[in-house]
Short mmCIF file of C-alpha atoms in Angstrom, two decimals:
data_model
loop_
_atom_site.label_atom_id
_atom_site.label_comp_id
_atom_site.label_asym_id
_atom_site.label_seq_id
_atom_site.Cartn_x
_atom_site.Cartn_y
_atom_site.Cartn_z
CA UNK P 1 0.00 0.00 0.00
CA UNK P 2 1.66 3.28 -0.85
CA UNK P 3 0.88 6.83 1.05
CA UNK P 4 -2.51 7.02 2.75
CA UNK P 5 -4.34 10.60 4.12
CA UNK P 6 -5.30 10.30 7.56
CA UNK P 7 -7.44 12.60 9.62
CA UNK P 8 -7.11 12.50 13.59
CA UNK P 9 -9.77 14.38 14.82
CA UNK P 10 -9.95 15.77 18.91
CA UNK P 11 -13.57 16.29 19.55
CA UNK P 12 -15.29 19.13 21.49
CA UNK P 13 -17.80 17.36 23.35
CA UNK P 14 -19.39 20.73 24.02
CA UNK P 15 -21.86 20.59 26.58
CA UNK P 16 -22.29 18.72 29.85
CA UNK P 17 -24.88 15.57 30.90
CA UNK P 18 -26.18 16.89 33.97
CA UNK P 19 -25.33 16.44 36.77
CA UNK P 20 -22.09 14.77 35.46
CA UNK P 21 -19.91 17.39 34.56
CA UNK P 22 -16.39 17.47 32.66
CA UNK P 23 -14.59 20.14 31.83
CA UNK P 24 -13.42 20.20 28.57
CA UNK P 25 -9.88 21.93 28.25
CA UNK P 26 -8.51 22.82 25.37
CA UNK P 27 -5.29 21.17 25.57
CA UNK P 28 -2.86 18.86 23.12
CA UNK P 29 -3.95 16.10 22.30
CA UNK P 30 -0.99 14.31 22.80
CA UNK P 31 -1.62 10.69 21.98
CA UNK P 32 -2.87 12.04 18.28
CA UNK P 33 -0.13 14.19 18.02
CA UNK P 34 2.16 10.62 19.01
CA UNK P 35 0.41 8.99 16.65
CA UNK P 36 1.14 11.53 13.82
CA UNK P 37 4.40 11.22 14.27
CA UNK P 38 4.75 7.35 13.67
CA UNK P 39 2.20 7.86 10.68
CA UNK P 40 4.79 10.04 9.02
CA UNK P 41 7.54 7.73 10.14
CA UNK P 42 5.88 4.99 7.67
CA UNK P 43 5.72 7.35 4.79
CA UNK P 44 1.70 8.15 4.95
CA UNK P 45 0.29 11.90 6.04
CA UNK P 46 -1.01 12.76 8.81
CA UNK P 47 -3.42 15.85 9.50
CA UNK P 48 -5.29 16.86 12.45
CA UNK P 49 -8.52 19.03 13.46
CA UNK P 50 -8.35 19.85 17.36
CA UNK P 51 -11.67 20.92 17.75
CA UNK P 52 -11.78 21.87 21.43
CA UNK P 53 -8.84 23.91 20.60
CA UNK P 54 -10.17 25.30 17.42
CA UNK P 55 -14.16 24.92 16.55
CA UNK P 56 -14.90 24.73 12.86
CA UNK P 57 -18.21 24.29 11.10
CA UNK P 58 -19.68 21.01 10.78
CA UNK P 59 -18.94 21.06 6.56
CA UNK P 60 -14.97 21.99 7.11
CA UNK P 61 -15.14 18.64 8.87
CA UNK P 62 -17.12 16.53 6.90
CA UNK P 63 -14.93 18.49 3.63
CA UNK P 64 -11.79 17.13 5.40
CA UNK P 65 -12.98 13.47 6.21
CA UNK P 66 -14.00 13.54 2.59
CA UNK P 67 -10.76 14.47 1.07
CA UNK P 68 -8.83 11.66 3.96
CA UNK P 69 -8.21 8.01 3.51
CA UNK P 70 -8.70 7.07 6.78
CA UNK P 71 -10.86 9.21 9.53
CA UNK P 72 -9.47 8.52 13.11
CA UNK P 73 -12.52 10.08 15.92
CA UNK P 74 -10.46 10.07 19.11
CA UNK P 75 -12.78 9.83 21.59
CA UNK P 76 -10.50 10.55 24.96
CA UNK P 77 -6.99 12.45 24.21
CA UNK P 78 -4.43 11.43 26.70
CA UNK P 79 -5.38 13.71 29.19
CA UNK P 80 -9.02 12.21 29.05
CA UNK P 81 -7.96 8.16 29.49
CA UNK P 82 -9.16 7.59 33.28
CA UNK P 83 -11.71 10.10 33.20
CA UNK P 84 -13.95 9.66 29.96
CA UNK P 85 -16.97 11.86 29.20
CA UNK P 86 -19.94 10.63 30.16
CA UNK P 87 -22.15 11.45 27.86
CA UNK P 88 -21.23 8.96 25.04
CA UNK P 89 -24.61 9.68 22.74
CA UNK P 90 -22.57 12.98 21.86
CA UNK P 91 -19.64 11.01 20.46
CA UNK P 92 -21.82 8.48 18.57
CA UNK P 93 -23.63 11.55 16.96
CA UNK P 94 -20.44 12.70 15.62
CA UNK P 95 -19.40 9.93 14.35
CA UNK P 96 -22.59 9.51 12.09
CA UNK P 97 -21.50 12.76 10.08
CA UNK P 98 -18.32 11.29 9.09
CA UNK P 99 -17.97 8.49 6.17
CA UNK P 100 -18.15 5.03 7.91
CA UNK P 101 -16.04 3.12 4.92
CA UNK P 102 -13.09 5.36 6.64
CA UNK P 103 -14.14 5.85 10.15
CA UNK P 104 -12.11 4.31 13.06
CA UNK P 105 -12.36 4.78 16.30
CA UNK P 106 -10.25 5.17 19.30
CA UNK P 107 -10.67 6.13 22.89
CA UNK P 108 -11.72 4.81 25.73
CA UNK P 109 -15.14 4.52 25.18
CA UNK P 110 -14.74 1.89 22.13
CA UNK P 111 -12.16 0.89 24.39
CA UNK P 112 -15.01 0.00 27.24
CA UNK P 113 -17.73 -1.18 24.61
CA UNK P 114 -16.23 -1.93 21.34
CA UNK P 115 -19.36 -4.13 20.24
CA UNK P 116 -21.73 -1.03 21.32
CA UNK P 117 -19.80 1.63 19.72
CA UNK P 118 -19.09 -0.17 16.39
CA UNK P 119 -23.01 -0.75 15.95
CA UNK P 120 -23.82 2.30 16.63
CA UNK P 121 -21.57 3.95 14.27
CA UNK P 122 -20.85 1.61 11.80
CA UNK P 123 -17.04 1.94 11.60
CA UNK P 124 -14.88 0.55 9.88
CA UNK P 125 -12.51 -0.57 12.74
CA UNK P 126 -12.16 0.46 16.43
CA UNK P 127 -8.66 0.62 18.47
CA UNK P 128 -8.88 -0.89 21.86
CA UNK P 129 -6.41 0.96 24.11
CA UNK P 130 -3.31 3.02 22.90
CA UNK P 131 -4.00 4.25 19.91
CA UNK P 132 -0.33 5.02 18.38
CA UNK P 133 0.63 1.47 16.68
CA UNK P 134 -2.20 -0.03 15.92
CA UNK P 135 -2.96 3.06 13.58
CA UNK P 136 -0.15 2.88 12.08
CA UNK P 137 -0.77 -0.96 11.32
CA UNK P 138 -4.29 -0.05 10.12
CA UNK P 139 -2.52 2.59 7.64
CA UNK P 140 0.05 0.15 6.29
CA UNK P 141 -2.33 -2.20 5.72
CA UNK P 142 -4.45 0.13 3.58
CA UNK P 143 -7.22 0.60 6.58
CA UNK P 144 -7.71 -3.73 6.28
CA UNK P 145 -8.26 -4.36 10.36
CA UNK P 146 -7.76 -7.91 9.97
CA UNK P 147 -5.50 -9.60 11.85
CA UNK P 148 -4.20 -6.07 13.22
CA UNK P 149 -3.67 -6.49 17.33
CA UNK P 150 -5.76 -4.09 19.38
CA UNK P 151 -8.25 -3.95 16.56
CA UNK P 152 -12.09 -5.12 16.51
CA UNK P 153 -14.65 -4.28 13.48
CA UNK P 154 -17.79 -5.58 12.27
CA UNK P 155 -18.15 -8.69 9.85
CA UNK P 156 -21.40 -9.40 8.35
CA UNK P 157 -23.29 -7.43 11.46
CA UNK P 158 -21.51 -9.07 13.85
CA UNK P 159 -17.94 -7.50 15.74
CA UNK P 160 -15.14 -9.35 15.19
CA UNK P 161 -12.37 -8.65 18.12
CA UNK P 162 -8.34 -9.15 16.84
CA UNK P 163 -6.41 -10.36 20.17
CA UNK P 164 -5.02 -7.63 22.47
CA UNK P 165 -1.73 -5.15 21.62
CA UNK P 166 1.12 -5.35 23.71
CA UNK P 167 1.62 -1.87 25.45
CA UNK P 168 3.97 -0.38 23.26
CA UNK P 169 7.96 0.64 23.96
CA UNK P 170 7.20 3.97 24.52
CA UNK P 171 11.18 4.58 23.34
CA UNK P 172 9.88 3.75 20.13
CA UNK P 173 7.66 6.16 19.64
CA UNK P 174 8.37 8.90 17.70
CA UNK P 175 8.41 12.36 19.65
CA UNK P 176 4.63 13.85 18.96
CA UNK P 177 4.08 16.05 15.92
CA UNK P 178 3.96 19.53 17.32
CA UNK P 179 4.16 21.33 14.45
CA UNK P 180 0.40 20.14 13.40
CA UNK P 181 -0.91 22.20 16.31
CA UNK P 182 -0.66 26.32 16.91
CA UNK P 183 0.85 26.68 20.50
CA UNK P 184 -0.93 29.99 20.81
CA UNK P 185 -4.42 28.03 21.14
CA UNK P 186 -3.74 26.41 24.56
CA UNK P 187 -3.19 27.29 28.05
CA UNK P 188 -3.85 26.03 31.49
CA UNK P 189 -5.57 28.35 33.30
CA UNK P 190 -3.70 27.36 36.65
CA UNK P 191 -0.51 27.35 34.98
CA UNK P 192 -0.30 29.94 31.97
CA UNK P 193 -0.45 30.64 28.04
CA UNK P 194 1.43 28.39 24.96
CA UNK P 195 0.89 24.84 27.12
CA UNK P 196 2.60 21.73 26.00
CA UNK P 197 1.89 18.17 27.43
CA UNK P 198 4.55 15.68 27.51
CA UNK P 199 4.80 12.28 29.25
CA UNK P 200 7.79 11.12 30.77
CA UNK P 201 5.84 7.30 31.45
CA UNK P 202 2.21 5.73 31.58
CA UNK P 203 0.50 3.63 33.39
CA UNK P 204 0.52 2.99 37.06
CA UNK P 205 1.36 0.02 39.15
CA UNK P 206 -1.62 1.06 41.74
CA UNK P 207 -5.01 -0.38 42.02
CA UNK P 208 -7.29 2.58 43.16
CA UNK P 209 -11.01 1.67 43.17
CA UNK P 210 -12.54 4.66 40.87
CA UNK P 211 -9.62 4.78 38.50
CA UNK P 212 -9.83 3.83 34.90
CA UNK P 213 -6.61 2.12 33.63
CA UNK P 214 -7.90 0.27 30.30
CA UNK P 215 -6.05 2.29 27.58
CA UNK P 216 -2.97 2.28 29.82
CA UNK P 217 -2.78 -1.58 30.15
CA UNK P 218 -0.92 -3.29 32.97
CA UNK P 219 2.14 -1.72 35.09
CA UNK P 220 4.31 1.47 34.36
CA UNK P 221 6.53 2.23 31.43
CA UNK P 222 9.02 4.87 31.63
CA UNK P 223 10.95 6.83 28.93
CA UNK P 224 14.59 6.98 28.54
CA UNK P 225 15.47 10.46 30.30
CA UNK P 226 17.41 11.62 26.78
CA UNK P 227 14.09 11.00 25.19
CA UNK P 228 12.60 13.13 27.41
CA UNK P 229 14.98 15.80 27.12
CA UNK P 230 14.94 15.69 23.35
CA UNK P 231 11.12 16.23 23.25
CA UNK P 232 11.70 19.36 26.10
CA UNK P 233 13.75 20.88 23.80
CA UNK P 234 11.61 20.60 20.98
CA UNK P 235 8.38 22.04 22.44
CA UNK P 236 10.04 24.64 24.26
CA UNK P 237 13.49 25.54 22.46
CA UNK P 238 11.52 25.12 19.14
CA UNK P 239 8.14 25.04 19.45
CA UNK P 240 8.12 28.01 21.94
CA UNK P 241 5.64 26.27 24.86
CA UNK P 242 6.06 28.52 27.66
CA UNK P 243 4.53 25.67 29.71
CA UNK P 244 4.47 21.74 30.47
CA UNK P 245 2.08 19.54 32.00
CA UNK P 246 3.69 16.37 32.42
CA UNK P 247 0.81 14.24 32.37
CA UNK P 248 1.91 11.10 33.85
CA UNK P 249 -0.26 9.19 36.16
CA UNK P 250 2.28 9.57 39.09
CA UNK P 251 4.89 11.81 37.85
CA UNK P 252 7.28 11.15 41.07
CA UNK P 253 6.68 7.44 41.32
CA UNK P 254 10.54 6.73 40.01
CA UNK P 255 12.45 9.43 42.32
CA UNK P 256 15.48 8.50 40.94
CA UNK P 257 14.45 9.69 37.37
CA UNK P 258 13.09 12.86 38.72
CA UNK P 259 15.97 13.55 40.59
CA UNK P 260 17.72 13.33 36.87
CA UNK P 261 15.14 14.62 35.02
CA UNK P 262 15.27 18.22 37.66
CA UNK P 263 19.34 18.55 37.35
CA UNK P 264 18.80 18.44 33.96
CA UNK P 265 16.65 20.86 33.56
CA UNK P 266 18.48 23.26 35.69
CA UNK P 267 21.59 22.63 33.37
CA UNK P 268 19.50 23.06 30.53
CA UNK P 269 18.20 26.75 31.70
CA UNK P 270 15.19 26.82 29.34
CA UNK P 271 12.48 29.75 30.06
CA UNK P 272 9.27 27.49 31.08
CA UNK P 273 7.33 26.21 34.14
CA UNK P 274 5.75 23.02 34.61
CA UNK P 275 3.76 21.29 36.48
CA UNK P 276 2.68 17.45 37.22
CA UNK P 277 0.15 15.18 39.01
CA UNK P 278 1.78 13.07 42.44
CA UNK P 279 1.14 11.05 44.77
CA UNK P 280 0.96 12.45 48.19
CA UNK P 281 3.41 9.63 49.77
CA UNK P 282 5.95 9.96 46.92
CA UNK P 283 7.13 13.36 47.41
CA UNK P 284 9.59 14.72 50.13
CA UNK P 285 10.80 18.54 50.90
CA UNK P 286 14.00 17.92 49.37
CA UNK P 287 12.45 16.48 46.16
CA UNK P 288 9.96 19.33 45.81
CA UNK P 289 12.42 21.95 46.11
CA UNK P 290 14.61 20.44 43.59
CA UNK P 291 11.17 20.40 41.26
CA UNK P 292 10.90 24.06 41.86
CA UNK P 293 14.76 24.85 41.00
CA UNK P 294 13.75 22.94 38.05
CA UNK P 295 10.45 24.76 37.23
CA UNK P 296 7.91 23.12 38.77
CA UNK P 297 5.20 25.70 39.74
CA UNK P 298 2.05 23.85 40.45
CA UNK P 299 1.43 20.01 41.75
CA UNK P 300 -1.85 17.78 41.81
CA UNK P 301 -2.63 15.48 44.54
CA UNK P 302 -5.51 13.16 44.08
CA UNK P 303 -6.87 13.22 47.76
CA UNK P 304 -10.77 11.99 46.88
CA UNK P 305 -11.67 11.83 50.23
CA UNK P 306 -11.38 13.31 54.28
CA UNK P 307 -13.20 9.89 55.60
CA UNK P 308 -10.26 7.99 56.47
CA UNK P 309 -12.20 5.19 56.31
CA UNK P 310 -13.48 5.54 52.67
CA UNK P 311 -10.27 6.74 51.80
CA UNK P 312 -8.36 2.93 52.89
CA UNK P 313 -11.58 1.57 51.14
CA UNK P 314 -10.43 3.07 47.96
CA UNK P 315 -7.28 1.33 48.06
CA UNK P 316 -5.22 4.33 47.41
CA UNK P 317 -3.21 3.70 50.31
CA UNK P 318 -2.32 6.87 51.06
CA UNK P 319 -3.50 8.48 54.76
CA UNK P 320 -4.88 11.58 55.27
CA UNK P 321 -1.30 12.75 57.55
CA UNK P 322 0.74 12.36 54.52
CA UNK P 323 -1.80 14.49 52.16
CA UNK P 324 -1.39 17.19 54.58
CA UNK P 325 2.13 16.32 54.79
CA UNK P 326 2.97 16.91 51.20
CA UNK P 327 0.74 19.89 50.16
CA UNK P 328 2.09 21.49 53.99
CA UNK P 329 5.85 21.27 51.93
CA UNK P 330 4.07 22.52 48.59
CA UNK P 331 3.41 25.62 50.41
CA UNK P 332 6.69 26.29 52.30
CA UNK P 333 8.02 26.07 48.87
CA UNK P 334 6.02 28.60 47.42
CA UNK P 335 4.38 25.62 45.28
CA UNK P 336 1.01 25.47 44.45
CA UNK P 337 -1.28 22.65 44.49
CA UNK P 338 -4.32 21.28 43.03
CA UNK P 339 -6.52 19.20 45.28
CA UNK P 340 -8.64 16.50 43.77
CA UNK P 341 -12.03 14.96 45.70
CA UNK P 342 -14.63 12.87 45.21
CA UNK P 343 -18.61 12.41 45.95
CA UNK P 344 -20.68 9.05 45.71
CA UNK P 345 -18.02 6.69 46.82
CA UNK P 346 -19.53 3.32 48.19
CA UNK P 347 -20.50 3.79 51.65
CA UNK P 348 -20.47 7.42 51.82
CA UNK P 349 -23.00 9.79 54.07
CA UNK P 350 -22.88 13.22 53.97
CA UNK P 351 -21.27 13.54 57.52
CA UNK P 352 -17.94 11.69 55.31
CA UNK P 353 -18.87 14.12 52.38
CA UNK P 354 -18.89 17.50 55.05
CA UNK P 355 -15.18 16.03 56.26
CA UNK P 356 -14.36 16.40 52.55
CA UNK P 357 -14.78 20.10 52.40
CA UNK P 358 -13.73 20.66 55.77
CA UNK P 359 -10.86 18.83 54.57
CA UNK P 360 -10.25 21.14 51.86
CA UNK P 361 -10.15 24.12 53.40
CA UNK P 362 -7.72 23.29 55.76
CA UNK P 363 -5.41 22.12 52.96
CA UNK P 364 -6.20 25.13 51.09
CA UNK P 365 -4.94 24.73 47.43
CA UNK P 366 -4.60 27.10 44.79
CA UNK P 367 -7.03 24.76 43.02
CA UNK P 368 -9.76 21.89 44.10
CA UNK P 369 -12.09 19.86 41.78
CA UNK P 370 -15.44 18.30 43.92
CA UNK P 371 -16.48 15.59 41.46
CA UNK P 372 -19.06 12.92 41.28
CA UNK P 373 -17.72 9.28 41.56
CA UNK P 374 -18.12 7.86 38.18
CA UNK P 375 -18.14 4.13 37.74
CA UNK P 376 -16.67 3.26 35.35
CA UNK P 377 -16.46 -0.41 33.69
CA UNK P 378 -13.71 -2.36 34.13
CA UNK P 379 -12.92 -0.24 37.87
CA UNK P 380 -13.43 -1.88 40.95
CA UNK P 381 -16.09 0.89 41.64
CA UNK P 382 -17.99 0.04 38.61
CA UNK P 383 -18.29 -3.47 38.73
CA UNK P 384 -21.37 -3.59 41.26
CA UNK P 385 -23.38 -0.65 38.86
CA UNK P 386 -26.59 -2.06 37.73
CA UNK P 387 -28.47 -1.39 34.68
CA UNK P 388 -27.97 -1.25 30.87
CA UNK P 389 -26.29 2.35 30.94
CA UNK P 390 -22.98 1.74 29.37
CA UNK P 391 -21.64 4.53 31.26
CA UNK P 392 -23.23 5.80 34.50
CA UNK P 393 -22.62 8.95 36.28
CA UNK P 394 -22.96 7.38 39.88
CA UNK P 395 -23.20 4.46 41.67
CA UNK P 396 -27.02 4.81 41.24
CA UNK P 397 -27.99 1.74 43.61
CA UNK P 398 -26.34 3.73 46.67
CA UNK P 399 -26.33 7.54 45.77
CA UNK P 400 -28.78 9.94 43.85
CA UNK P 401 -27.18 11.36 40.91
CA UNK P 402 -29.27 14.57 41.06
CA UNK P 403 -28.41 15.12 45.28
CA UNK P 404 -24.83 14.79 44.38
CA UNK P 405 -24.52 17.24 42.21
CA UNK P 406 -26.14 19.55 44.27
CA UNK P 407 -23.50 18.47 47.33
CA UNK P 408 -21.02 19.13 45.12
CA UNK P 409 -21.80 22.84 43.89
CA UNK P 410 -22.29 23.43 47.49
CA UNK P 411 -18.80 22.53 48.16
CA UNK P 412 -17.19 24.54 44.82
CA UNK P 413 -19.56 27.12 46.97
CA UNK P 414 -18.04 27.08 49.95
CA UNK P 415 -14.36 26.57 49.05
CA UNK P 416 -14.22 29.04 46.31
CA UNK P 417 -16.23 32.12 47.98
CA UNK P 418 -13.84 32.75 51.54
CA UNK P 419 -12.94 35.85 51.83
CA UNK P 420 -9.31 34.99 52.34
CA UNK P 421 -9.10 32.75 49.26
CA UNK P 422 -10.65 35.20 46.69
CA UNK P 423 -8.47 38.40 48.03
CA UNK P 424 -5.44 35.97 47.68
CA UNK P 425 -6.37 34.68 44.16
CA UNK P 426 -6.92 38.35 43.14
CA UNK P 427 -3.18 39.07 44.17
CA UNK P 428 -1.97 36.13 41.64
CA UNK P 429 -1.23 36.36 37.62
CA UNK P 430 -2.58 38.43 35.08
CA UNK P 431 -6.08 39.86 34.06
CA UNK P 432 -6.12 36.47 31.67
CA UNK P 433 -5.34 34.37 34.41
CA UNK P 434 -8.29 36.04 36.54
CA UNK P 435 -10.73 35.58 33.99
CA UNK P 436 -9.94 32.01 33.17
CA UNK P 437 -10.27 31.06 36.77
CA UNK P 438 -13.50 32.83 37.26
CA UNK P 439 -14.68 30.89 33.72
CA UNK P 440 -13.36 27.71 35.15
CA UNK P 441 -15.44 28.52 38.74
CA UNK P 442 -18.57 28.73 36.56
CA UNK P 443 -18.77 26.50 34.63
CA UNK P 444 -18.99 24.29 38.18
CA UNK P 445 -21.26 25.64 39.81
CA UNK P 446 -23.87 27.13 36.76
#
């Protein structure tokens, strides 16, 4: 098969499912972008519509698809693996105004429910799980899914499912295709303008109860640190990104690499701040101050809970002392934090969802997210969830979907609107900054 025209398309999943809120970022889609990049490497050309980044009418799209060999609807960039939209009807619509004979999807909805998704859609092939090599497969093969690993399609009505991918080397992956994307188009409104995400591994060797691991596959895989470098210097020294979220799962589970990963940094003396997503027991004062000589300026701690008792039942295995612990360092540092909770976890009463809030105001990040408790399949949380919704919003044999969500304004409410917090968020960034953090507050609570 000679050079095929491939379209990788980032939806914008505008609009939320009530009472089931995401907020839809415009950030890289970095696994597309990935994916590019080993397209090109095997001669065939890649070309991508961002549309959270960059809305265009519904006939530039359908022109595009037209004029593409294969269409690739990417249901769940990177940054979107463990916590998929909810409101899957939206995707499926989508999908319906693109040409079927080209269509494949990828995500982790299809992921989830490849037999679902391919009937409603009619596709010509789904990707189950990473989405970088089995594309490229698909595109070699002249978009022919048979016998492809990680693929499923339909045959005669019925879906057809090729065995499983091996979770790829991620040292063989080409670094992603930056220059498909304008730089100038995304920002982070905790962090700042021209916002790059990078991975430095995937995956995660823990076995929390409400976290979604299917696209990641088993264990952790980490990047060669000169890899890592190289791709720094390309977004930033080239590509002029002014910011990096490493998006990792854990981004300080290997201390030794961060340790390298900081020094380098420092030696490299590149003009951009970062920031990452930890674990609140792997993180020290003398590794977060290296991370701030090194650019760090913000860190996310998934906390979900101030029940100590739900908390162990999540099988985080984190305590509530070392939370405090790490985001008490954060702040000597002059580091900011983002907090991360949950409502609707099994067992729950309000009593543990009032310690939640009170829980977050003593910590007192720059940043926390109250969120509903999805259930998601293939979690431990989602594995009791009755019904025939393929994704539910709660566990709705325990909690009331509708109640939550009202809880959980209440506490965006009542952490957001002190007095103290507001006149010290007023003191921070620019007028941008401000305005994006106000947006951000209201799109929570409206």
């Amino acid at each position: 098969w000679g050079e095929m025209k491939v379209l990788l398309i980032n939806p914008a999943w505008v609009g939320f499912r009530s009472g089931a809120k995401r907020y839809h970022r415009a950030w890289p889609p970095l696994d597309l972008l990935t994916a590019a990049g080993l397209l090109r490497r095997h001669g065939h050309e890649p070309h991508l519509l961002d549309l959270r980044a960059r809305p265009v009418p519904r006939e530039t799209v359908q022109a595009a698809a037209s004029a593409a060999d294969l269409v690739v609807l990417q249901s769940t960039p990177l940054d979107r693996w463990q916590c998929p939209d909810l409101d899957w009807p939206r995707l499926v619509g989508l999908a319906l105004e693109l040409p079927r004979e080209k269509l494949v999807l990828a995500g982790a909805h299809g992921t989830l429910h490849p037999e679902l998704f391919l009937k409603e859609t009619g596709a010509r092939a789904l990707i189950r799980g990473e989405p970088e090599v089995p594309l490229a497969e698909l595109a070699q093969a002249g978009g022919d899914p048979r016998g492809l690993a990680g693929l499923s399609y339909l045959d005669g009505g019925r879906a057809l499912h090729e065995p499983d991918q091996v979770p790829v080397d991620l040292d063989a992956l080409p670094p992603p295709a930056y220059d498909l994307v304008d730089l100038s188009l995304y920002r982070y409104e905790l962090l700042g303008d021209r916002l790059a995400l990078l991975e430095t591994a995937r995956g995660c060797p823990f076995s929390c109860s409400f976290c979604l691991k299917v696209m990641y596959g088993p264990g952790r895989r980490t990047k060669n640190l000169a890899r890592v470098l190289e791709e720094i210097e390309e977004v930033v020294g080239r590509r002029g990104a002014r910011h990096v979220y490493f998006i990792d799962l854990e981004f300080t589970l290997n201390r030794p690499f961060v340790l390298d990963l900081c020094r380098a940094l420092i030696s490299m003396n590149l003009d951009f701040a970062w920031c990452c997503q930890s674990r609140a027991d792997t993180v020290d004062p003398d590794l977060l101050a290296l991370m701030k000589a090194a650019g760090c300026r913000l860190v996310h701690f998934g906390v979900e809970t101030g029940s100590p008792r739900l908390l162990e039942a999540t099988r985080k295995k984190i305590t509530l002392d070392q939370v405090l612990a790490a985001v008490r360092w954060c702040r000597q540092l002059g580091l900011a934090t983002a907090c991360f909770f949950l409502f609707g976890l099994p067992g729950e009463t309000a009593a543990d969802r009032r310690a939640t809030v009170r829980l977050a105001r003593r910590l007192n990040p720059a940043y926390a997210s109250f969120h509903i408790a999805a259930p998601y399949p293939g979690t431990e949380l989602g594995r009791p969830a009755p019904g025939s919704e393929p994704f539910p919003a709660c566990l709705e044999d325990e909690h009331n979907l509708v109640s939550l969500a009202a809880q959980a304004r209440r506490a965006f409410l009542s952490f957001y609107l002190r007095p103290g917090y507001v006149l010290a968020r007023l003191q921070e960034g620019t007028l941008r900054d401000k305005l994006d953090r106000l947006r951000l507050f209201w799109e929570f609570i409206r």
